[in-house]
Amino acid sequence: MAKLLNFIPKQKGRSRGLFRQRCILFTSLTYVFSSLCLADQTTCGNTEQARELSLLIANDKGQQRSVLKCNPTLVMLAETKAKDMAERGLVSHFLGGSPNTRIRNAGLTLPEYYGDAMSNQVEALAGGYITADDVWYALKTSTSHRQHLLAELPFYQEQDQIGIAFYKDYSTPHVEYWAIYLTKLIDTETSNNDLKDDTATTLLIKRQKKFDHVPDKGLGIVTESGEIILQPKKPDE
């Protein structure tokens, strides 16, 4: 279970505050709640459905993270992606670039050990599920999605920034579209300021954590017809 912290400012039609809890625990980005028991909850997402899903992810008994921060830029990216999928009638990771590239193009900085052009360590998608309960059940039955969203692998456990979106259009093939971004981000401005130490004794600050295994979720998606697992071809294939 993870505390869900929320830094999203108050906006019309969107909730603000934290993912607090009901005896399980979340956190968004404005306040932190230390109790792992029941508490009130505010959520992370562009719609009520997306906010419900954020609570399910953060409060799941299998969640290995202790904190999740609701990132407003990731929420906007997820909303754009969900609408883009609906407009194209597709549930696909590669619309306007790979998931990792999409985050970088938004001006956010991923750790240096994250993949580039064909990589996905950050995005989960689903189509055709009406409720948050239904889509969360489907995502958890997919090994790669469950490992990512519940941080079952060490690589994912440092990911603490989340943004979720839901979009619905009856004129499209899947009708309902879900997009989740969950990642670690590097604050380059803060990192650079941290290096300006008044003392002259600091020779090295290691900021990146390395992993023996860097997973790649690939192109797999979850739809009402079941999970579709796609893998990108390497340039020499």
Coordinates of N, CA and C in Angstrom, one line a residue:
M1 N 0.8 -1.2 0.0 CA 0.0 0.0 0.0 C 0.9 1.2 0.0
A2 N 0.5 2.2 -0.7 CA 1.3 3.4 -0.8 C 0.6 4.7 -0.4
K3 N 1.3 5.6 0.2 CA 0.7 6.9 0.4 C 0.7 7.7 -0.9
L4 N -0.4 8.3 -1.1 CA -0.6 9.0 -2.4 C -0.6 10.5 -2.1
L5 N 0.5 11.2 -2.6 CA 0.6 12.6 -2.3 C 0.2 13.4 -3.6
N6 N -0.4 14.6 -3.4 CA -0.9 15.3 -4.6 C -0.5 16.7 -4.5
F7 N 0.2 17.2 -5.6 CA 0.6 18.6 -5.7 C -0.3 19.3 -6.8
I8 N -1.3 18.6 -7.2 CA -2.1 19.2 -8.3 C -2.9 20.4 -7.7
P9 N -2.7 21.6 -8.3 CA -3.5 22.8 -7.8 C -5.0 22.6 -8.0
K10 N -5.7 23.4 -7.3 CA -7.2 23.3 -7.5 C -7.6 23.8 -8.9
Q11 N -8.3 23.0 -9.6 CA -8.8 23.3 -10.9 C -10.3 22.9 -11.0
K12 N -11.0 23.6 -11.9 CA -12.3 23.3 -12.1 C -12.5 21.9 -12.6
G13 N -13.3 21.1 -12.0 CA -13.6 19.8 -12.4 C -12.5 18.8 -12.0
R14 N -11.5 19.2 -11.2 CA -10.5 18.3 -10.8 C -10.2 18.4 -9.4
S15 N -10.1 17.3 -8.7 CA -9.9 17.4 -7.2 C -8.5 17.7 -6.9
R16 N -8.2 18.2 -5.7 CA -6.9 18.5 -5.3 C -6.6 17.7 -4.0
G17 N -5.4 17.8 -3.5 CA -5.0 17.2 -2.3 C -4.3 15.9 -2.4
L18 N -4.5 15.1 -1.4 CA -3.8 13.9 -1.3 C -4.6 12.6 -1.5
F19 N -3.8 11.6 -1.7 CA -4.5 10.3 -1.7 C -4.3 9.9 -0.2
R20 N -5.3 10.2 0.6 CA -5.1 9.7 1.9 C -5.6 8.3 2.0
Q21 N -6.2 7.8 3.1 CA -6.7 6.5 3.1 C -7.9 6.1 3.9
R22 N -8.2 4.8 3.6 CA -9.4 4.3 4.3 C -8.9 3.0 5.1
C23 N -7.8 2.9 5.5 CA -7.3 1.7 6.2 C -6.4 0.9 5.3
I24 N -6.0 1.5 4.3 CA -5.1 0.8 3.4 C -3.9 1.8 3.1
L25 N -4.1 2.8 2.5 CA -3.1 3.9 2.3 C -2.7 4.3 0.9
F26 N -2.6 5.5 0.7 CA -2.2 6.2 -0.5 C -1.5 7.5 -0.1
T27 N -1.0 8.1 -1.1 CA -0.6 9.5 -0.9 C -0.5 10.2 -2.3
S28 N -0.9 11.5 -2.3 CA -0.8 12.2 -3.5 C 0.3 13.2 -3.3
L29 N 0.2 14.5 -3.7 CA 1.4 15.3 -3.6 C 1.3 16.6 -2.7
T30 N 0.4 16.8 -1.9 CA 0.4 18.1 -1.1 C 0.6 17.8 0.3
Y31 N 0.1 16.7 0.8 CA 0.3 16.4 2.2 C 0.7 14.9 2.3
V32 N 1.3 14.6 3.4 CA 1.7 13.2 3.6 C 1.0 12.7 4.8
F33 N 0.5 11.5 4.7 CA -0.2 10.9 5.9 C 0.6 9.7 6.3
S34 N 1.0 9.6 7.6 CA 1.8 8.6 8.1 C 1.1 7.3 8.4
S35 N -0.2 7.4 8.7 CA -0.9 6.2 9.1 C -1.2 5.3 7.9
L36 N -1.0 4.0 8.1 CA -1.3 3.1 7.0 C -2.8 2.5 7.2
C37 N -3.6 3.2 8.0 CA -4.9 2.8 8.2 C -5.9 3.7 7.5
L38 N -7.2 3.6 7.9 CA -8.2 4.3 7.2 C -8.0 5.8 7.4
A39 N -8.3 6.5 6.3 CA -8.2 8.0 6.3 C -9.0 8.4 5.1
D40 N -9.3 9.7 5.1 CA -10.0 10.3 3.9 C -9.1 10.2 2.7
Q41 N -9.7 10.2 1.5 CA -8.8 10.1 0.4 C -9.2 11.1 -0.7
T42 N -8.2 11.8 -1.2 CA -8.3 12.6 -2.4 C -7.5 11.9 -3.4
T43 N -7.7 12.2 -4.7 CA -7.2 11.2 -5.7 C -6.4 11.9 -6.8
C44 N -6.0 11.1 -7.8 CA -5.2 11.6 -8.9 C -5.8 11.1 -10.3
G45 N -6.2 12.1 -11.1 CA -6.7 11.7 -12.4 C -7.6 12.8 -13.0
N46 N -7.9 12.7 -14.3 CA -8.6 13.7 -15.0 C -10.1 13.6 -14.8
T47 N -10.6 12.4 -14.4 CA -12.0 12.1 -14.3 C -12.3 11.3 -13.0
E48 N -13.5 11.1 -12.7 CA -13.8 10.3 -11.5 C -13.4 8.9 -11.7
Q49 N -13.5 8.4 -12.9 CA -13.1 7.0 -13.1 C -11.6 6.9 -12.9
A50 N -10.8 7.8 -13.4 CA -9.3 7.8 -13.3 C -8.9 7.9 -11.8
R51 N -9.7 8.8 -11.1 CA -9.3 8.9 -9.7 C -9.6 7.7 -8.9
E52 N -10.7 7.0 -9.3 CA -11.0 5.7 -8.6 C -9.9 4.7 -8.9
L53 N -9.4 4.7 -10.1 CA -8.3 3.7 -10.4 C -7.0 4.1 -9.6
S54 N -6.8 5.4 -9.4 CA -5.6 5.8 -8.6 C -5.7 5.2 -7.2
L55 N -6.9 5.2 -6.6 CA -7.0 4.7 -5.3 C -6.8 3.2 -5.3
L56 N -7.3 2.5 -6.3 CA -7.1 1.0 -6.4 C -5.7 0.7 -6.5
I57 N -4.9 1.4 -7.3 CA -3.5 1.1 -7.4 C -2.7 1.4 -6.1
A58 N -3.0 2.5 -5.5 CA -2.3 2.9 -4.3 C -2.6 2.1 -3.1
N59 N -3.9 1.7 -3.0 CA -4.4 0.9 -1.8 C -4.3 -0.6 -2.0
D60 N -3.9 -1.1 -3.1 CA -3.9 -2.5 -3.3 C -2.9 -3.2 -2.3
K61 N -3.3 -4.3 -1.7 CA -2.6 -4.9 -0.7 C -1.2 -5.4 -1.2
G62 N -1.1 -5.5 -2.5 CA 0.2 -5.9 -3.1 C 1.1 -4.8 -3.4
Q63 N 0.7 -3.6 -3.2 CA 1.5 -2.4 -3.6 C 2.8 -2.4 -2.8
Q64 N 4.0 -2.3 -3.4 CA 5.3 -2.4 -2.8 C 5.8 -1.0 -2.5
R65 N 5.2 0.0 -3.1 CA 5.7 1.4 -2.8 C 5.2 1.9 -1.5
S66 N 5.9 2.8 -0.9 CA 5.4 3.5 0.3 C 4.8 4.9 0.0
V67 N 5.2 5.4 -1.1 CA 4.7 6.8 -1.5 C 4.4 6.8 -3.0
L68 N 3.3 7.4 -3.4 CA 3.0 7.8 -4.8 C 2.7 9.2 -4.9
K69 N 3.3 10.0 -5.8 CA 3.1 11.4 -5.9 C 2.3 11.7 -7.2
C70 N 1.2 12.4 -7.1 CA 0.4 12.7 -8.2 C 1.0 13.8 -9.0
N71 N 1.5 13.6 -10.2 CA 2.2 14.6 -11.0 C 1.3 15.2 -12.0
P72 N 1.0 16.5 -11.9 CA 0.0 17.1 -12.9 C 0.4 17.0 -14.3
T73 N 1.7 17.0 -14.6 CA 2.2 16.9 -16.0 C 1.9 15.5 -16.5
L74 N 2.1 14.5 -15.7 CA 1.8 13.1 -16.1 C 0.3 12.9 -16.3
V75 N -0.5 13.6 -15.5 CA -2.0 13.5 -15.7 C -2.4 14.1 -17.0
M76 N -1.8 15.2 -17.4 CA -2.1 15.9 -18.7 C -1.6 15.0 -19.8
L77 N -0.4 14.4 -19.7 CA 0.1 13.5 -20.7 C -0.8 12.3 -20.9
A78 N -1.3 11.7 -19.8 CA -2.2 10.6 -19.8 C -3.5 11.0 -20.5
E79 N -4.0 12.2 -20.2 CA -5.3 12.6 -20.8 C -5.1 12.8 -22.3
T80 N -4.0 13.4 -22.7 CA -3.7 13.6 -24.1 C -3.6 12.2 -24.8
K81 N -2.9 11.3 -24.2 CA -2.8 9.9 -24.8 C -4.1 9.2 -24.9
A82 N -4.9 9.3 -23.9 CA -6.2 8.6 -23.9 C -7.1 9.2 -25.0
K83 N -7.1 10.5 -25.2 CA -7.9 11.1 -26.3 C -7.3 10.8 -27.6
D84 N -6.0 10.7 -27.7 CA -5.3 10.4 -29.0 C -5.7 9.0 -29.4
M85 N -5.7 8.1 -28.4 CA -6.1 6.7 -28.8 C -7.6 6.6 -29.3
A86 N -8.4 7.4 -28.6 CA -9.8 7.4 -29.0 C -10.0 8.0 -30.4
E87 N -9.3 9.0 -30.7 CA -9.4 9.6 -32.0 C -8.9 8.7 -33.1
R88 N -7.9 7.9 -32.8 CA -7.4 6.9 -33.8 C -8.1 5.6 -33.8
G89 N -8.9 5.4 -32.7 CA -9.6 4.1 -32.6 C -8.6 3.0 -32.2
L90 N -7.5 3.3 -31.6 CA -6.5 2.3 -31.3 C -6.1 2.4 -29.8
V91 N -5.7 1.2 -29.3 CA -5.0 1.2 -28.0 C -3.6 0.8 -28.3
S92 N -2.7 1.8 -28.3 CA -1.3 1.5 -28.7 C -0.3 2.4 -27.9
H93 N 0.9 1.8 -27.6 CA 1.9 2.6 -27.0 C 2.6 3.6 -27.9
F94 N 2.6 3.2 -29.2 CA 3.4 4.0 -30.2 C 2.5 4.9 -31.0
L95 N 2.1 6.0 -30.4 CA 1.3 7.1 -31.0 C 2.1 8.4 -30.8
G96 N 2.7 8.9 -31.7 CA 3.5 10.1 -31.5 C 4.8 9.8 -30.7
G97 N 5.4 8.6 -30.9 CA 6.6 8.3 -30.2 C 6.4 7.2 -29.1
S98 N 7.5 6.7 -28.6 CA 7.4 5.6 -27.6 C 7.0 6.3 -26.2
P99 N 6.5 5.5 -25.3 CA 6.1 6.1 -24.0 C 7.3 6.8 -23.3
N100 N 8.5 6.3 -23.3 CA 9.6 7.0 -22.7 C 9.9 8.3 -23.4
T101 N 9.8 8.2 -24.7 CA 10.1 9.5 -25.5 C 9.0 10.5 -25.3
R102 N 7.8 10.0 -25.1 CA 6.6 11.0 -24.9 C 6.9 11.8 -23.6
I103 N 7.4 11.1 -22.6 CA 7.6 11.8 -21.3 C 8.8 12.8 -21.5
R104 N 9.8 12.4 -22.2 CA 11.0 13.3 -22.4 C 10.6 14.5 -23.2
N105 N 9.7 14.3 -24.2 CA 9.3 15.4 -25.1 C 8.4 16.4 -24.3
A106 N 7.9 16.0 -23.2 CA 7.1 16.9 -22.4 C 8.0 17.7 -21.5
G107 N 9.3 17.5 -21.5 CA 10.2 18.3 -20.7 C 10.6 17.7 -19.4
L108 N 10.1 16.5 -19.2 CA 10.5 15.7 -18.0 C 11.7 14.9 -18.2
T109 N 12.5 14.7 -17.1 CA 13.8 14.0 -17.3 C 13.7 12.6 -16.6
L110 N 13.8 11.6 -17.4 CA 13.9 10.2 -16.9 C 15.3 9.9 -16.5
P111 N 15.5 8.9 -15.6 CA 16.9 8.5 -15.2 C 17.6 8.1 -16.5
E112 N 19.0 8.2 -16.5 CA 19.8 7.9 -17.6 C 19.7 6.4 -18.1
Y113 N 19.4 5.5 -17.1 CA 19.3 4.1 -17.4 C 18.0 3.6 -17.9
Y114 N 17.0 4.6 -18.2 CA 15.8 4.2 -18.8 C 16.0 4.1 -20.3
G115 N 15.3 3.3 -21.0 CA 15.5 3.1 -22.4 C 15.0 4.3 -23.3
D116 N 15.3 4.2 -24.6 CA 15.1 5.4 -25.4 C 14.0 5.1 -26.4
A117 N 14.4 5.1 -27.7 CA 13.4 5.2 -28.8 C 12.3 4.1 -28.8
M118 N 12.6 2.9 -28.4 CA 11.6 1.8 -28.5 C 11.3 1.2 -27.1
S119 N 11.5 2.0 -26.1 CA 11.3 1.5 -24.7 C 10.1 2.0 -24.0
N120 N 9.6 1.1 -23.1 CA 8.5 1.5 -22.3 C 8.7 0.9 -20.9
Q121 N 9.1 1.8 -20.0 CA 9.2 1.4 -18.5 C 8.2 2.3 -17.7
V122 N 7.3 3.0 -18.4 CA 6.5 4.0 -17.7 C 5.0 4.0 -18.0
E123 N 4.5 3.4 -19.0 CA 3.2 3.5 -19.5 C 2.4 2.2 -19.4
A124 N 1.1 2.3 -19.0 CA 0.2 1.2 -19.0 C -1.1 1.7 -19.7
L125 N -1.6 0.9 -20.6 CA -2.8 1.3 -21.3 C -3.8 0.2 -21.3
A126 N -5.1 0.6 -21.4 CA -6.2 -0.4 -21.5 C -7.3 0.2 -22.3
G127 N -8.1 -0.6 -22.9 CA -9.3 -0.2 -23.7 C -10.5 -1.1 -23.5
G128 N -11.7 -0.5 -23.4 CA -12.9 -1.3 -23.4 C -13.4 -1.6 -22.0
Y129 N -12.8 -1.1 -21.0 CA -13.3 -1.4 -19.6 C -14.1 -0.3 -19.1
I130 N -15.3 -0.5 -18.6 CA -16.2 0.5 -18.2 C -15.8 1.1 -16.8
T131 N -15.5 0.3 -15.9 CA -15.2 0.8 -14.5 C -13.8 0.6 -14.1
A132 N -13.4 1.4 -13.1 CA -12.0 1.3 -12.5 C -11.8 -0.1 -12.0
D133 N -12.7 -0.7 -11.3 CA -12.6 -2.1 -10.8 C -12.3 -3.1 -11.9
D134 N -13.0 -3.0 -13.0 CA -12.8 -3.9 -14.1 C -11.4 -3.8 -14.7
V135 N -11.0 -2.5 -15.0 CA -9.7 -2.3 -15.6 C -8.6 -2.7 -14.7
W136 N -8.7 -2.5 -13.4 CA -7.7 -2.8 -12.5 C -7.5 -4.3 -12.4
Y137 N -8.6 -5.0 -12.4 CA -8.6 -6.5 -12.4 C -7.8 -7.0 -13.6
A138 N -8.2 -6.4 -14.8 CA -7.5 -6.9 -16.0 C -6.0 -6.5 -16.0
L139 N -5.6 -5.4 -15.5 CA -4.2 -5.0 -15.5 C -3.5 -5.9 -14.5
K140 N -4.1 -6.3 -13.4 CA -3.4 -7.2 -12.5 C -3.2 -8.6 -13.0
T141 N -4.0 -9.0 -13.9 CA -3.9 -10.3 -14.5 C -2.8 -10.4 -15.6
S142 N -2.3 -9.2 -16.0 CA -1.2 -9.2 -16.9 C 0.1 -9.0 -16.1
T143 N 1.0 -10.0 -16.3 CA 2.3 -10.0 -15.5 C 3.1 -8.7 -15.6
S144 N 3.3 -8.2 -16.8 CA 4.1 -7.0 -17.0 C 3.5 -5.8 -16.4
H145 N 2.2 -5.7 -16.5 CA 1.5 -4.5 -16.0 C 1.4 -4.6 -14.4
R146 N 1.2 -5.8 -13.9 CA 1.2 -5.9 -12.5 C 2.5 -5.6 -11.8
Q147 N 3.6 -6.1 -12.5 CA 4.9 -5.9 -12.0 C 5.2 -4.4 -11.9
H148 N 4.8 -3.7 -13.0 CA 5.0 -2.2 -13.0 C 4.2 -1.5 -12.0
L149 N 2.9 -1.7 -12.1 CA 2.0 -0.8 -11.3 C 2.1 -1.1 -9.8
L150 N 2.4 -2.4 -9.4 CA 2.6 -2.7 -8.0 C 4.0 -2.8 -7.5
A151 N 4.9 -2.4 -8.4 CA 6.4 -2.4 -8.1 C 6.9 -3.7 -7.6
E152 N 6.6 -4.8 -8.3 CA 7.0 -6.1 -7.8 C 8.5 -6.4 -8.1
L153 N 9.1 -5.6 -9.0 CA 10.5 -5.7 -9.3 C 11.3 -4.5 -8.7
P154 N 12.5 -4.7 -8.2 CA 13.3 -3.6 -7.6 C 13.3 -2.3 -8.5
F155 N 13.4 -2.5 -9.8 CA 13.5 -1.4 -10.7 C 12.3 -0.4 -10.6
Y156 N 11.1 -1.0 -10.4 CA 9.9 -0.2 -10.3 C 9.7 0.4 -9.0
Q157 N 10.3 -0.1 -8.0 CA 10.0 0.4 -6.6 C 10.5 1.8 -6.4
E158 N 11.4 2.3 -7.1 CA 11.8 3.7 -7.0 C 10.8 4.7 -7.8
Q159 N 10.0 4.1 -8.6 CA 9.0 5.0 -9.3 C 7.9 5.5 -8.4
D160 N 7.9 6.8 -8.3 CA 6.9 7.4 -7.3 C 6.1 8.5 -7.9
Q161 N 6.1 8.7 -9.2 CA 5.4 9.8 -9.9 C 4.3 9.1 -10.7
I162 N 3.0 9.5 -10.5 CA 1.9 8.9 -11.3 C 1.0 9.9 -11.8
G163 N 0.4 9.6 -13.0 CA -0.7 10.4 -13.6 C -1.6 9.4 -14.3
I164 N -2.9 9.6 -14.2 CA -3.9 8.7 -14.8 C -5.0 9.4 -15.5
A165 N -5.5 8.9 -16.6 CA -6.5 9.5 -17.3 C -7.5 8.5 -17.9
F166 N -8.7 8.9 -18.0 CA -9.8 8.1 -18.6 C -10.5 8.9 -19.6
Y167 N -10.9 8.3 -20.8 CA -11.6 9.1 -21.8 C -12.6 8.1 -22.4
K168 N -13.8 8.6 -22.7 CA -14.9 7.8 -23.2 C -15.5 8.4 -24.4
D169 N -15.7 7.6 -25.5 CA -16.3 8.1 -26.7 C -17.0 7.0 -27.4
Y170 N -18.4 7.0 -27.4 CA -19.2 5.9 -27.9 C -19.0 5.7 -29.4
S171 N -18.5 6.6 -30.1 CA -18.3 6.5 -31.5 C -17.0 5.8 -31.9
T172 N -16.2 5.4 -30.9 CA -14.9 4.8 -31.2 C -15.0 3.3 -30.9
P173 N -14.0 2.5 -31.5 CA -14.0 1.0 -31.4 C -14.0 0.5 -29.9
H174 N -13.2 1.1 -29.1 CA -13.1 0.5 -27.7 C -14.0 1.3 -26.7
V175 N -14.5 2.4 -27.1 CA -15.4 3.3 -26.3 C -14.6 3.9 -25.1
E176 N -14.1 3.0 -24.2 CA -13.4 3.5 -23.0 C -11.9 3.3 -23.2
Y177 N -11.1 4.4 -22.8 CA -9.7 4.4 -22.9 C -9.0 4.8 -21.6
W178 N -8.0 4.0 -21.2 CA -7.3 4.3 -19.9 C -5.8 4.4 -20.2
A179 N -5.2 5.4 -19.6 CA -3.8 5.6 -19.7 C -3.2 5.9 -18.3
I180 N -2.1 5.3 -18.0 CA -1.4 5.4 -16.8 C 0.1 5.7 -17.0
Y181 N 0.6 6.7 -16.4 CA 2.0 6.9 -16.4 C 2.5 6.8 -15.0
L182 N 3.5 6.0 -14.8 CA 4.1 5.7 -13.5 C 5.6 5.6 -13.6
T183 N 6.3 6.5 -13.1 CA 7.8 6.6 -13.4 C 8.5 7.3 -12.3
K184 N 9.8 7.2 -12.4 CA 10.7 8.0 -11.6 C 11.2 9.2 -12.5
L185 N 11.3 10.4 -11.9 CA 11.7 11.6 -12.6 C 12.9 12.2 -11.9
I186 N 13.8 12.8 -12.7 CA 14.9 13.5 -12.2 C 14.7 15.0 -12.3
D187 N 14.8 15.7 -11.1 CA 14.6 17.1 -11.1 C 16.0 17.7 -11.3
T188 N 16.3 18.0 -12.6 CA 17.7 18.5 -12.9 C 18.0 19.8 -12.2
E189 N 17.1 20.7 -12.1 CA 17.3 22.0 -11.5 C 17.7 21.8 -10.0
T190 N 16.9 21.0 -9.3 CA 17.2 20.7 -7.9 C 18.5 20.0 -7.7
S191 N 18.8 19.0 -8.6 CA 20.1 18.3 -8.6 C 21.3 19.2 -8.7
N192 N 21.2 20.2 -9.7 CA 22.3 21.1 -9.9 C 22.5 22.0 -8.7
N193 N 21.4 22.4 -8.1 CA 21.5 23.3 -6.9 C 22.1 22.6 -5.7
D194 N 21.7 21.3 -5.6 CA 22.3 20.5 -4.5 C 23.8 20.4 -4.6
L195 N 24.3 20.5 -5.8 CA 25.8 20.4 -6.0 C 26.5 21.6 -5.6
K196 N 25.8 22.7 -5.4 CA 26.5 24.0 -4.9 C 26.6 24.0 -3.4
D197 N 27.6 23.2 -3.0 CA 27.8 23.0 -1.6 C 28.8 24.1 -1.1
D198 N 28.5 24.6 0.1 CA 29.4 25.6 0.7 C 30.8 25.1 1.0
T199 N 30.8 23.8 1.3 CA 32.1 23.2 1.7 C 32.8 22.8 0.4
A200 N 34.1 22.5 0.6 CA 34.9 22.1 -0.6 C 35.3 20.7 -0.5
T201 N 34.6 19.9 0.3 CA 35.0 18.5 0.5 C 34.2 17.5 -0.3
T202 N 33.1 17.9 -0.9 CA 32.3 17.0 -1.7 C 32.9 16.8 -3.1
L203 N 33.3 15.5 -3.3 CA 34.0 15.2 -4.6 C 33.0 14.5 -5.5
L204 N 32.1 13.8 -5.0 CA 31.2 13.0 -5.8 C 29.9 12.8 -5.2
I205 N 28.8 12.9 -5.9 CA 27.4 12.6 -5.4 C 26.8 11.7 -6.5
K206 N 26.6 10.4 -6.1 CA 26.0 9.5 -7.0 C 24.5 9.6 -6.9
R207 N 23.8 10.0 -8.0 CA 22.4 10.3 -8.0 C 21.6 9.2 -8.7
Q208 N 22.2 8.4 -9.6 CA 21.5 7.4 -10.3 C 21.7 6.0 -9.6
K209 N 20.6 5.4 -9.4 CA 20.6 4.0 -8.9 C 20.6 3.0 -10.1
K210 N 21.6 2.1 -10.1 CA 21.7 1.2 -11.2 C 21.0 -0.1 -10.8
F211 N 20.6 -0.9 -11.8 CA 20.0 -2.1 -11.5 C 20.6 -3.2 -12.4
D212 N 20.7 -4.4 -11.8 CA 21.2 -5.5 -12.6 C 20.2 -5.9 -13.8
H213 N 18.9 -5.6 -13.5 CA 17.9 -6.0 -14.5 C 17.0 -4.7 -14.7
V214 N 17.0 -4.2 -16.0 CA 16.1 -3.1 -16.3 C 15.0 -3.7 -17.2
P215 N 13.8 -3.9 -16.6 CA 12.7 -4.5 -17.4 C 12.2 -3.5 -18.5
D216 N 11.6 -4.1 -19.5 CA 11.0 -3.3 -20.5 C 9.6 -3.9 -20.8
K217 N 8.5 -3.1 -20.5 CA 7.2 -3.6 -20.7 C 6.8 -3.9 -22.1
G218 N 7.6 -3.4 -23.0 CA 7.3 -3.7 -24.4 C 6.0 -2.9 -24.9
L219 N 5.3 -3.5 -25.8 CA 4.1 -2.9 -26.4 C 2.8 -3.5 -26.0
G220 N 2.8 -4.4 -25.0 CA 1.6 -5.1 -24.6 C 0.5 -4.1 -24.1
I221 N -0.7 -4.4 -24.4 CA -1.9 -3.7 -24.0 C -2.9 -4.6 -23.5
V222 N -3.9 -4.0 -22.8 CA -5.0 -4.8 -22.2 C -6.3 -4.3 -22.8
T223 N -7.1 -5.1 -23.4 CA -8.4 -4.7 -24.0 C -9.4 -5.7 -23.5
E224 N -10.7 -5.4 -23.8 CA -11.8 -6.2 -23.4 C -11.7 -7.6 -24.0
S225 N -11.0 -7.7 -25.1 CA -10.8 -9.0 -25.7 C -9.6 -9.8 -25.1
G226 N -8.9 -9.3 -24.2 CA -7.8 -9.9 -23.6 C -6.5 -9.2 -23.7
E227 N -5.4 -9.7 -23.2 CA -4.2 -9.0 -23.3 C -3.5 -9.3 -24.6
I228 N -2.9 -8.3 -25.2 CA -2.2 -8.4 -26.5 C -0.8 -8.1 -26.2
I229 N 0.1 -9.0 -26.5 CA 1.5 -8.8 -26.2 C 2.3 -8.7 -27.5
L230 N 2.9 -7.5 -27.7 CA 3.7 -7.2 -28.9 C 5.1 -6.8 -28.4
Q231 N 6.0 -7.2 -29.2 CA 7.4 -6.8 -28.9 C 8.0 -6.1 -30.1
P232 N 8.7 -5.0 -29.9 CA 9.3 -4.3 -31.1 C 10.5 -5.1 -31.6
K233 N 10.6 -5.1 -32.9 CA 11.7 -5.8 -33.6 C 13.0 -4.9 -33.4
K234 N 14.1 -5.6 -33.2 CA 15.4 -4.9 -33.2 C 15.8 -4.6 -34.6
P235 N 16.6 -3.5 -34.7 CA 17.0 -3.0 -36.1 C 17.5 -4.1 -37.0
D236 N 18.2 -5.1 -36.5 CA 18.8 -6.2 -37.3 C 17.9 -7.3 -37.6
E237 N 16.6 -7.2 -37.2 CA 15.7 -8.3 -37.4 C 14.8 -8.1 -38.6

